[in-house]
Structures are given as structure tokens and as C-alpha cells.
Amino acid sequence: MEQSSAIRLENVTKTFGSVVANKDICLDIRYGEILSLLGENGSGKTTLMNMLSGIYFPDSGTIYANGEEVSIRSPKDAYDLNIGMIHQHFKLVDLFTAAENILLGTHKGKKDNLQTVVTRIREICDEYGFEVDPYQKVYNMSVSQKQTLEIIKVLYHGAEILILDEPTAVLTLQETRRLFHVLRNMKAAGKAIVIITHKLNEVLEISDRVSILRRGEYIDTVETKDATELSLTEMMVGKKVSLDIARPETEKKLPLLELRNLTIKNDEGNLAIKDVNFYIRGGEILGVAGIAGCGQKELCETIAGLRKPERGMMIHQGEDISTMSPKEILNKGISMSFIPEDRLGMGLAPSLSITDNMILKTYSEGHSPFVNRKKGRSEAEAVIQNLGVVTPSTETPVRRLSGGNVQKVLLGREIKSGPNVIITAYPVRGLDINSSYLIYDILNQQKLNGVGVLFIGEDLDVMLSLCDKIMVLCHGEVMGIVNAANTTKEELGLMMTGAINLTKERTTETKKPGIAPDSYIEEGDK
Amino acid sequence: MIDSIIQWIQSAVAFGTVIMFGCCGEILTEKSGNLNLGIPGAMYMGGIASLAGAFFYENACLTAGSTPNAILCILIPFLCAFAGGALGGLIFSFLTTTLRANQNVTGLTLTIFGAGLANFFGGSLNKLAGGVGQISISNTSETYRTTVPFVKSTGFFGEIFLSYGFLVYLAIAIAVILSIFLKRTKAGLNLRAVGENPATADAAGINVSKYKYLSTCIGCGIAGLGGLYYVVDYTKGTWNNAGTIETLGWLAVALVIFTTWKPLNAIWGSYLFGFLYWLYLYIGLFGVETTRSTISLIQMLPYLATMLVLILTSIRKKKENQPPESLGLPYFREER
């Protein structure tokens, strides 16, 4: 096969203060090929690619583009070398329309205006089968639309070398398929593509070669056809691992949290959750499956007390919590960790240190007017130790940690307060495989301790092996609650789209799904 | 009655013009994401620079025994005012963009600095001229206040619309040009992107620092023209240490919020502020008795109007009416 080198990195090193993000990295990116960059969270993949897109400048080492030594000092230099990067956090101005976002900036020798941009967007859309309205404002777009816009943007500017940083982390299965189709088209058109992703099945599906980084160091590059999920994981982690998720058996306990006829409105005033019934027992993991944005966020916020339900009851060990404040609910032992799409948005204060984040929920305890940091520090140390958080110290601001480590800190804090119900939404969003398994282990440990876990997830394979029961939401309605051991991915998929509605089928005069037989709520109570 | 109302309109326009310059300058600055609370300082610096320029030019003419040239009477103070204001903008940009100092603190400091500088040199000029109130830039002031010749023959219409010096119309022109620049040009689009999301602008190859420097310096220069108008027209060529410029400067900053960052709104908004500010002099027309306390209460109205706009825009939650998203935040490319 004839493939010429697009970009070659030699011994590239980058440090942030005392943290070595990249050490002596060598990499070869070729035209007409898709290269996967694989590594755990914090292994320096994004930093490396940011040096190609001109966001960071390497401390030492050499970069060659098309065989010539180059110095990429700014994003503009990267543009001039036809390098286009699609960042994990989209680089779009919310207030602008799609066309305005593309028009932005100055580019060599191009006399474009809004009209020509709109025409060109339509051409690109036709060529690759995208659907984007050039006049739509970005703040009205869905995540996948924004990503499509980012891709159109780099194509518009004539990028020959495309770098995609975790493009599938926020996409649905169908959207991912469409993206891969586009990437294959681009590869066929001779473009060089680098894709950063944690999902090993995607790496095996889409890429031609895989380069692996571990803790900022370059490990190896292998041909995808010679690799397996296990071999890649071992190179990434550096030791033998097992890819099975355990589902320990526990004794059935009384229902901890019961939700009865719960109806919730979203910010726009539409119904987000409609007349939902379910319960969580101690010692079980209840999975919640559903297409993104069908009421998961509103459900979490309501249980945590941040949003008041329109109707219905929330009973915690026989006590109604639907009118309690978030603080009172917290004191009842219900903890929530929600990982939003931007991953830093909820639950942690980014500029505060790990220690300060640990005591965020408990600062008001004790009688002294001064903050007791000693306790927080030892808790921070314990979380760092137990969950393997990679950080220079307990006093490092959380925003300086990589995504996975941030999530470990968040979950670690929620667990240390010893809750009896844990609500966790997308806890492994954007996490590498090793960190994900660590989080599954943590949840299983909590389950064994008798905690009830509500696990709002994305990956059906994971939910099928981790959860005891799975509840499927579709447009805010429960399509059914099934035993994870007796269901299939296909059945869940059909329920997610609303094609099967078990709730409707199984409702009888005397029995309603989602109501525990040994409920705390007396009949006639409703 | 009619005469009073015309007088009220005229003083509202004069008042509005000063703050319209300040407001347009601040809108331009804030669109780049720089929250410059040094606008009153820039107006002070523009004011004193123009006064000094006019004073020395007229004095030189007086010594030489010649009559001051009308064009130079316009040009010298005009350029001095713009340069004086822009110097304030340069100080602010250097501290906040290059050294990444806190914008609020820097802006407030610039206001104090500008006031101090202007009052120091104002005092010196008074001394040079031979005492307080002795500064004479009558030629300059008169040139600036020249109206179109046929005002007298146009009756009420002329008195309301045509009886002002050219700076009044320049302020309106600047507001219109600024609006077109921001909405219709590529440079305007880039500038708004810098203010909304500098990281995105940077990734698109826009020189963020250059845009922040230029918009802040030009914005402060425009604010400096407000100082010029205050000196040569509003107070008719004198200097006092009463601190009126500072009051006007803060109203200009409030007006930016009132306009929801749209320069066209600054045109009617500034005149409205002018009407409200002078209302206490004319409220007698409506049969309201004025006492000390009513005067103070009435002078609060522009601020109340601003608060009302703040409340209304946050209720409506329309993204287009919000301040630029990165307003007040420093930008550093390698920050994580």
C-alpha cells in the first residue's frame, strides 16, 4: 500500500509545571489511513494532539509535516498546514449561526462572505450526507449537530489531516455509525485521520493502526488487524486484566426508595417524566436505560431535591421526601453524582482543591467557625489512594485533573459519606476502560454493603452485566422494568424506542408494575 | 411652557451626547470580552487632554498676536481627546490582556487614576491661566458649538434638531457605524467571537490579543470624545473639580447594560437618561413641587431604569440580550 507520511512527531515532550504530560513521543500519521490514539485518562493523548493544532507548544522535540520540519505556534499555523482538530469541548460560539461560526477567523487568500459560506455548507452536506441548517443558532443544536458542524468547519477550511478527540463520547449508536461512515469516506478521499477514543470496539472497527500511550509515554503502534480488545487493554494498562464485570448476589432487602406516580416538568415547562413508578431495594443496582434527554436528568435532580415534582410521592424508608430540601435529602443518606455531557458541570467546584471539594457537602458540621481541613485532607488522601486518582497533590485544583480523575474524585466523595442510596448518572462517561472497571467495582462494593444504586447509563452491554434490573425510559415514560439476566440488548433497544411497552402490557386491575409488594406505602395511601 | 420643554430637550441632548460617546466606547470594548470600568477615567483623560491642547494652542496664538485657525481649533483638541482616552485603554489592555490582571480592579483603578490625573492638570492649567475659572478657550468652544447657519429660520424644528455642534451628530453617527460594524462586517463577527468565546476565536486563527487591544483602545478613545464634548460644549471651556465627568462616566457604563449591548439603543437610551437626569428642573411643569428630597429621588431614575432592564432581560432569558459570555474573564491559551 502506498501511504505517504502526513505528520511525524519525534521525541516530543510537554510539561505543565511539575506534571509531565508527554515524554519523548514518536508518532507517524499517514494519508489515507485512520490512526487510533489509545490510552488511559490522563495519558496525554489530548495534550499531544493539541500540540498539532497549535493550542500548546512542545517543550522539546520535532514535528514534521509532509516531510518538512515545522513549528506550529498558533492555531493559525495549524490551519495553514491543513490540520483540523475537532475538540472534545466544541469550539463554537453559541450565539452565532452555523454559517457565522464557519466564517469566523481569517484564512489565507479566501474571499468568503456569508452567502458563499452558506452555499459551500450545502455542498459539503450533499457530498457527505450531513444535515445542517446554516442559519440555525448553535445554542439550539443537539450535541451531534454541533459535532457535525465542527466536521463541516474543518472540511470547509480544506483540512487534509483531521484529528477527532473522543468524537463518539456523546453520540448515540446510530450517530456513531453515521460518523464512521463519513470517516471512511474521508479516508477513501486520501485524508489522514487521527481518532482518540476509549471504546475498544470502535478502535477495532474503524482504525487501521493503533498507537498506545501510557502515563505520557509512547508504548507502541500496532496494526489493528493483529489486535484484540484484551491485547490493547493490556498495553494500555501495562498489566494483565480481565474484562468481565461481576454481578455479585446479595440478599433481598426492603425497598429503600420508592417513587409513586411521579410527574416532573423540565426547564421549558414540558413534561419530562410522566407518571413513573419504581423502587430500589438495598443491595441492588437498578439500571436506567434510554436515549439521551428522555428525562434522566430531571429524574436525578428531583430525587436529589433540586427540582420539585409536579405530582407524586418519593418515599425513602417510609418517609416522604418530595418536599424536603436538598440538604435534608442528603442527610437521609441519598447521594447523587451526575456526570453531565461536559463532565465538569455538576457536583465539583473546578477551581477548588481536591481537599476543599471533599468537604464541600460537610463544611457546616462541627461547632468551630473555622473549616476543618485536616479531616478533608485525610479523606482526599484516602480517595486518591483507594481509587487511584492521578494527581500531584491533594491541593491540586480539580480542573487541572484529567476527566477520569475528576469523576473518581466526585464518586469518591459521594461514597465516603456512607450513603444508603446512590444515584449515579453516566459515571463512566468518557472514562478509559481501566477507570471504568474501577468504578463498576466501587458500585458493586457499595451494593454488597447494602446500598441501593440507581445507575443511569449509556452502554447497554455494561448495564446488562452490571445491573440487577433495568428500567427503560422512553419520552419520560417507563416502558418496563426487566430482570437484567432475562433480557437481551435487542429487547432493551426496542423498549428504548417505544416499540415495546411492558408497563402497558403488564398493568392489571390488582397489580401495577413498579410497585413493591412489600411497600412501605399503605394501600389507599395514594 | 413650550420654551421650557425645548430647553429640557436641549439639555437632555447635551447630557445624552456625553454618555453616548462613553457608552459606544464601552460597548465596543465589552464586545471583546473586556469589562472596562475605567470608562470614567478615560473620559477624564480625554477631557483634560483636549482642554490642554486647546488652551496651549489659543495661548500660542495670543502670544503671536494671530487669530486661531478654526480647523486647528477643531483638530487639536479632537486628536488630543481621542489620544488621551486611548492612552487609558492602552494601560487597561496592557494590564489585563498582557499581564492578565483582574479587569474589575484594573478598571476601577483606571477611573481613580484618570480623575486624579485630570484634576491635577486641571489645577495646573487654572494656575497657568491665572486662577480658577480663568481658562479661556473661547475660540475652540465657539467653533465646536457652531451650528448650521439656517437654524434661526427653522423655528421649533431647528431648535430641537439642529441647534447643536457637530459632536452631537458625530455621536449618533458613531453609534450607527458601530452597529453596522458589529452586525455586518467580518471584523465585527470576529470581535464578537472573541468576546463570546476566546478559545473558539483563537482556534479559528483570530488574534485574540490584537482584537482586545484594538477594541479597548479605540473604545476608550471614543469615550475620550465624551470628555471633549463635556469640556468644549457642556461646560463651555472651563475646568472644575466637581467630579461631574465621573458621574456621567458611570451613567455611560450603566447605559451599556440598558442598551443590552446594542449601539443603536444607545442613541435613544442616552437621551432618555438625559431627560430623566434633568427631570427635577422641569418637573414643576407638571405641577409637582420640588424639594431637596424629590431632586435626589428623581436623579436616581436613570439607575432605576437600568435595573428595570436588567430584571426584564433576565426574565426573558433571551440569549441575544445577555452580555458577551466571556465578559470580564482573562484568556490564556494554555490554561486548562
mmCIF file with all atom_site columns, C-alpha atoms in Angstrom, chain A residues 119-199:
data_model
loop_
_atom_site.group_PDB
_atom_site.id
_atom_site.type_symbol
_atom_site.label_atom_id
_atom_site.label_alt_id
_atom_site.label_comp_id
_atom_site.label_asym_id
_atom_site.label_entity_id
_atom_site.label_seq_id
_atom_site.pdbx_PDB_ins_code
_atom_site.Cartn_x
_atom_site.Cartn_y
_atom_site.Cartn_z
_atom_site.occupancy
_atom_site.B_iso_or_equiv
_atom_site.pdbx_formal_charge
_atom_site.auth_seq_id
_atom_site.auth_comp_id
_atom_site.auth_asym_id
_atom_site.auth_atom_id
_atom_site.pdbx_PDB_model_num
ATOM 1  C CA . THR A 1 119 ? -23.545 27.683 -0.431 1.00 0.00 ? 119 THR A CA 1
ATOM 2  C CA . ARG A 1 120 ? -20.388 25.770 0.454  1.00 0.00 ? 120 ARG A CA 1
ATOM 3  C CA . ILE A 1 121 ? -22.017 24.291 3.592  1.00 0.00 ? 121 ILE A CA 1
ATOM 4  C CA . ARG A 1 122 ? -24.857 22.982 1.452  1.00 0.00 ? 122 ARG A CA 1
ATOM 5  C CA . GLU A 1 123 ? -22.338 21.461 -0.982 1.00 0.00 ? 123 GLU A CA 1
ATOM 6  C CA . ILE A 1 124 ? -20.424 19.712 1.802  1.00 0.00 ? 124 ILE A CA 1
ATOM 7  C CA . CYS A 1 125 ? -23.695 18.469 3.292  1.00 0.00 ? 125 CYS A CA 1
ATOM 8  C CA . ASP A 1 126 ? -24.694 16.971 -0.051 1.00 0.00 ? 126 ASP A CA 1
ATOM 9  C CA . GLU A 1 127 ? -21.288 15.421 -0.550 1.00 0.00 ? 127 GLU A CA 1
ATOM 10 C CA . TYR A 1 128 ? -21.156 13.627 2.793  1.00 0.00 ? 128 TYR A CA 1
ATOM 11 C CA . GLY A 1 129 ? -24.822 13.306 3.623  1.00 0.00 ? 129 GLY A CA 1
ATOM 12 C CA . PHE A 1 130 ? -24.910 15.731 6.560  1.00 0.00 ? 130 PHE A CA 1
ATOM 13 C CA . GLU A 1 131 ? -27.977 17.629 7.615  1.00 0.00 ? 131 GLU A CA 1
ATOM 14 C CA . VAL A 1 132 ? -27.247 21.092 8.929  1.00 0.00 ? 132 VAL A CA 1
ATOM 15 C CA . ASP A 1 133 ? -29.247 24.284 8.642  1.00 0.00 ? 133 ASP A CA 1
ATOM 16 C CA . PRO A 1 134 ? -26.683 27.061 8.006  1.00 0.00 ? 134 PRO A CA 1
ATOM 17 C CA . TYR A 1 135 ? -28.941 29.601 9.686  1.00 0.00 ? 135 TYR A CA 1
ATOM 18 C CA . GLN A 1 136 ? -29.575 27.641 12.878 1.00 0.00 ? 136 GLN A CA 1
ATOM 19 C CA . LYS A 1 137 ? -28.070 29.087 16.042 1.00 0.00 ? 137 LYS A CA 1
ATOM 20 C CA . VAL A 1 138 ? -25.598 26.811 17.785 1.00 0.00 ? 138 VAL A CA 1
ATOM 21 C CA . TYR A 1 139 ? -27.342 27.068 21.152 1.00 0.00 ? 139 TYR A CA 1
ATOM 22 C CA . ASN A 1 140 ? -30.371 25.407 19.571 1.00 0.00 ? 140 ASN A CA 1
ATOM 23 C CA . MET A 1 141 ? -28.344 22.459 18.303 1.00 0.00 ? 141 MET A CA 1
ATOM 24 C CA . SER A 1 142 ? -28.030 18.978 19.737 1.00 0.00 ? 142 SER A CA 1
ATOM 25 C CA . VAL A 1 143 ? -24.613 17.582 20.599 1.00 0.00 ? 143 VAL A CA 1
ATOM 26 C CA . SER A 1 144 ? -24.427 15.551 17.422 1.00 0.00 ? 144 SER A CA 1
ATOM 27 C CA . GLN A 1 145 ? -25.445 18.529 15.293 1.00 0.00 ? 145 GLN A CA 1
ATOM 28 C CA . LYS A 1 146 ? -22.678 20.559 16.905 1.00 0.00 ? 146 LYS A CA 1
ATOM 29 C CA . GLN A 1 147 ? -20.195 17.856 16.108 1.00 0.00 ? 147 GLN A CA 1
ATOM 30 C CA . THR A 1 148 ? -21.364 17.675 12.520 1.00 0.00 ? 148 THR A CA 1
ATOM 31 C CA . LEU A 1 149 ? -20.885 21.417 12.310 1.00 0.00 ? 149 LEU A CA 1
ATOM 32 C CA . GLU A 1 150 ? -17.323 21.039 13.631 1.00 0.00 ? 150 GLU A CA 1
ATOM 33 C CA . ILE A 1 151 ? -16.584 18.470 10.939 1.00 0.00 ? 151 ILE A CA 1
ATOM 34 C CA . ILE A 1 152 ? -18.064 20.684 8.242  1.00 0.00 ? 152 ILE A CA 1
ATOM 35 C CA . LYS A 1 153 ? -15.931 23.507 9.581  1.00 0.00 ? 153 LYS A CA 1
ATOM 36 C CA . VAL A 1 154 ? -12.643 21.668 9.185  1.00 0.00 ? 154 VAL A CA 1
ATOM 37 C CA . LEU A 1 155 ? -13.709 20.363 5.776  1.00 0.00 ? 155 LEU A CA 1
ATOM 38 C CA . TYR A 1 156 ? -14.644 23.886 4.716  1.00 0.00 ? 156 TYR A CA 1
ATOM 39 C CA . HIS A 1 157 ? -11.169 25.086 5.576  1.00 0.00 ? 157 HIS A CA 1
ATOM 40 C CA . GLY A 1 158 ? -9.709  22.334 3.435  1.00 0.00 ? 158 GLY A CA 1
ATOM 41 C CA . ALA A 1 159 ? -8.171  20.214 6.186  1.00 0.00 ? 159 ALA A CA 1
ATOM 42 C CA . GLU A 1 160 ? -6.219  17.224 4.922  1.00 0.00 ? 160 GLU A CA 1
ATOM 43 C CA . ILE A 1 161 ? -5.277  15.993 8.369  1.00 0.00 ? 161 ILE A CA 1
ATOM 44 C CA . LEU A 1 162 ? -8.211  15.553 10.737 1.00 0.00 ? 162 LEU A CA 1
ATOM 45 C CA . ILE A 1 163 ? -7.901  14.965 14.453 1.00 0.00 ? 163 ILE A CA 1
ATOM 46 C CA . LEU A 1 164 ? -11.012 13.921 16.372 1.00 0.00 ? 164 LEU A CA 1
ATOM 47 C CA . ASP A 1 165 ? -10.840 13.986 20.174 1.00 0.00 ? 165 ASP A CA 1
ATOM 48 C CA . GLU A 1 166 ? -13.318 11.476 21.611 1.00 0.00 ? 166 GLU A CA 1
ATOM 49 C CA . PRO A 1 167 ? -15.924 12.166 18.962 1.00 0.00 ? 167 PRO A CA 1
ATOM 50 C CA . THR A 1 168 ? -18.196 9.306  19.994 1.00 0.00 ? 168 THR A CA 1
ATOM 51 C CA . ALA A 1 169 ? -18.282 10.009 23.743 1.00 0.00 ? 169 ALA A CA 1
ATOM 52 C CA . VAL A 1 170 ? -21.571 11.881 23.474 1.00 0.00 ? 170 VAL A CA 1
ATOM 53 C CA . LEU A 1 171 ? -23.110 10.217 20.438 1.00 0.00 ? 171 LEU A CA 1
ATOM 54 C CA . THR A 1 172 ? -25.787 7.539  20.231 1.00 0.00 ? 172 THR A CA 1
ATOM 55 C CA . LEU A 1 173 ? -25.120 4.270  18.464 1.00 0.00 ? 173 LEU A CA 1
ATOM 56 C CA . GLN A 1 174 ? -26.794 5.419  15.263 1.00 0.00 ? 174 GLN A CA 1
ATOM 57 C CA . GLU A 1 175 ? -24.962 8.729  15.266 1.00 0.00 ? 175 GLU A CA 1
ATOM 58 C CA . THR A 1 176 ? -21.667 6.923  15.779 1.00 0.00 ? 176 THR A CA 1
ATOM 59 C CA . ARG A 1 177 ? -22.372 4.661  12.802 1.00 0.00 ? 177 ARG A CA 1
ATOM 60 C CA . ARG A 1 178 ? -23.058 7.680  10.644 1.00 0.00 ? 178 ARG A CA 1
ATOM 61 C CA . LEU A 1 179 ? -19.844 9.344  11.814 1.00 0.00 ? 179 LEU A CA 1
ATOM 62 C CA . PHE A 1 180 ? -17.802 6.257  10.983 1.00 0.00 ? 180 PHE A CA 1
ATOM 63 C CA . HIS A 1 181 ? -19.343 6.133  7.558  1.00 0.00 ? 181 HIS A CA 1
ATOM 64 C CA . VAL A 1 182 ? -18.202 9.719  6.985  1.00 0.00 ? 182 VAL A CA 1
ATOM 65 C CA . LEU A 1 183 ? -14.722 8.957  8.303  1.00 0.00 ? 183 LEU A CA 1
ATOM 66 C CA . ARG A 1 184 ? -14.371 6.027  5.901  1.00 0.00 ? 184 ARG A CA 1
ATOM 67 C CA . ASN A 1 185 ? -15.408 8.290  3.018  1.00 0.00 ? 185 ASN A CA 1
ATOM 68 C CA . MET A 1 186 ? -12.750 10.775 4.044  1.00 0.00 ? 186 MET A CA 1
ATOM 69 C CA . LYS A 1 187 ? -10.135 8.083  4.296  1.00 0.00 ? 187 LYS A CA 1
ATOM 70 C CA . ALA A 1 188 ? -11.043 6.936  0.801  1.00 0.00 ? 188 ALA A CA 1
ATOM 71 C CA . ALA A 1 189 ? -10.578 10.543 -0.303 1.00 0.00 ? 189 ALA A CA 1
ATOM 72 C CA . GLY A 1 190 ? -6.982  10.315 0.903  1.00 0.00 ? 190 GLY A CA 1
ATOM 73 C CA . LYS A 1 191 ? -7.217  12.311 4.122  1.00 0.00 ? 191 LYS A CA 1
ATOM 74 C CA . ALA A 1 192 ? -5.187  11.473 7.198  1.00 0.00 ? 192 ALA A CA 1
ATOM 75 C CA . ILE A 1 193 ? -7.385  10.862 10.233 1.00 0.00 ? 193 ILE A CA 1
ATOM 76 C CA . VAL A 1 194 ? -6.489  10.539 13.909 1.00 0.00 ? 194 VAL A CA 1
ATOM 77 C CA . ILE A 1 195 ? -9.232  9.461  16.283 1.00 0.00 ? 195 ILE A CA 1
ATOM 78 C CA . ILE A 1 196 ? -8.994  9.471  20.059 1.00 0.00 ? 196 ILE A CA 1
ATOM 79 C CA . THR A 1 197 ? -11.470 7.136  21.741 1.00 0.00 ? 197 THR A CA 1
ATOM 80 C CA . HIS A 1 198 ? -11.803 4.914  24.768 1.00 0.00 ? 198 HIS A CA 1
ATOM 81 C CA . LYS A 1 199 ? -14.196 2.474  23.235 1.00 0.00 ? 199 LYS A CA 1
#
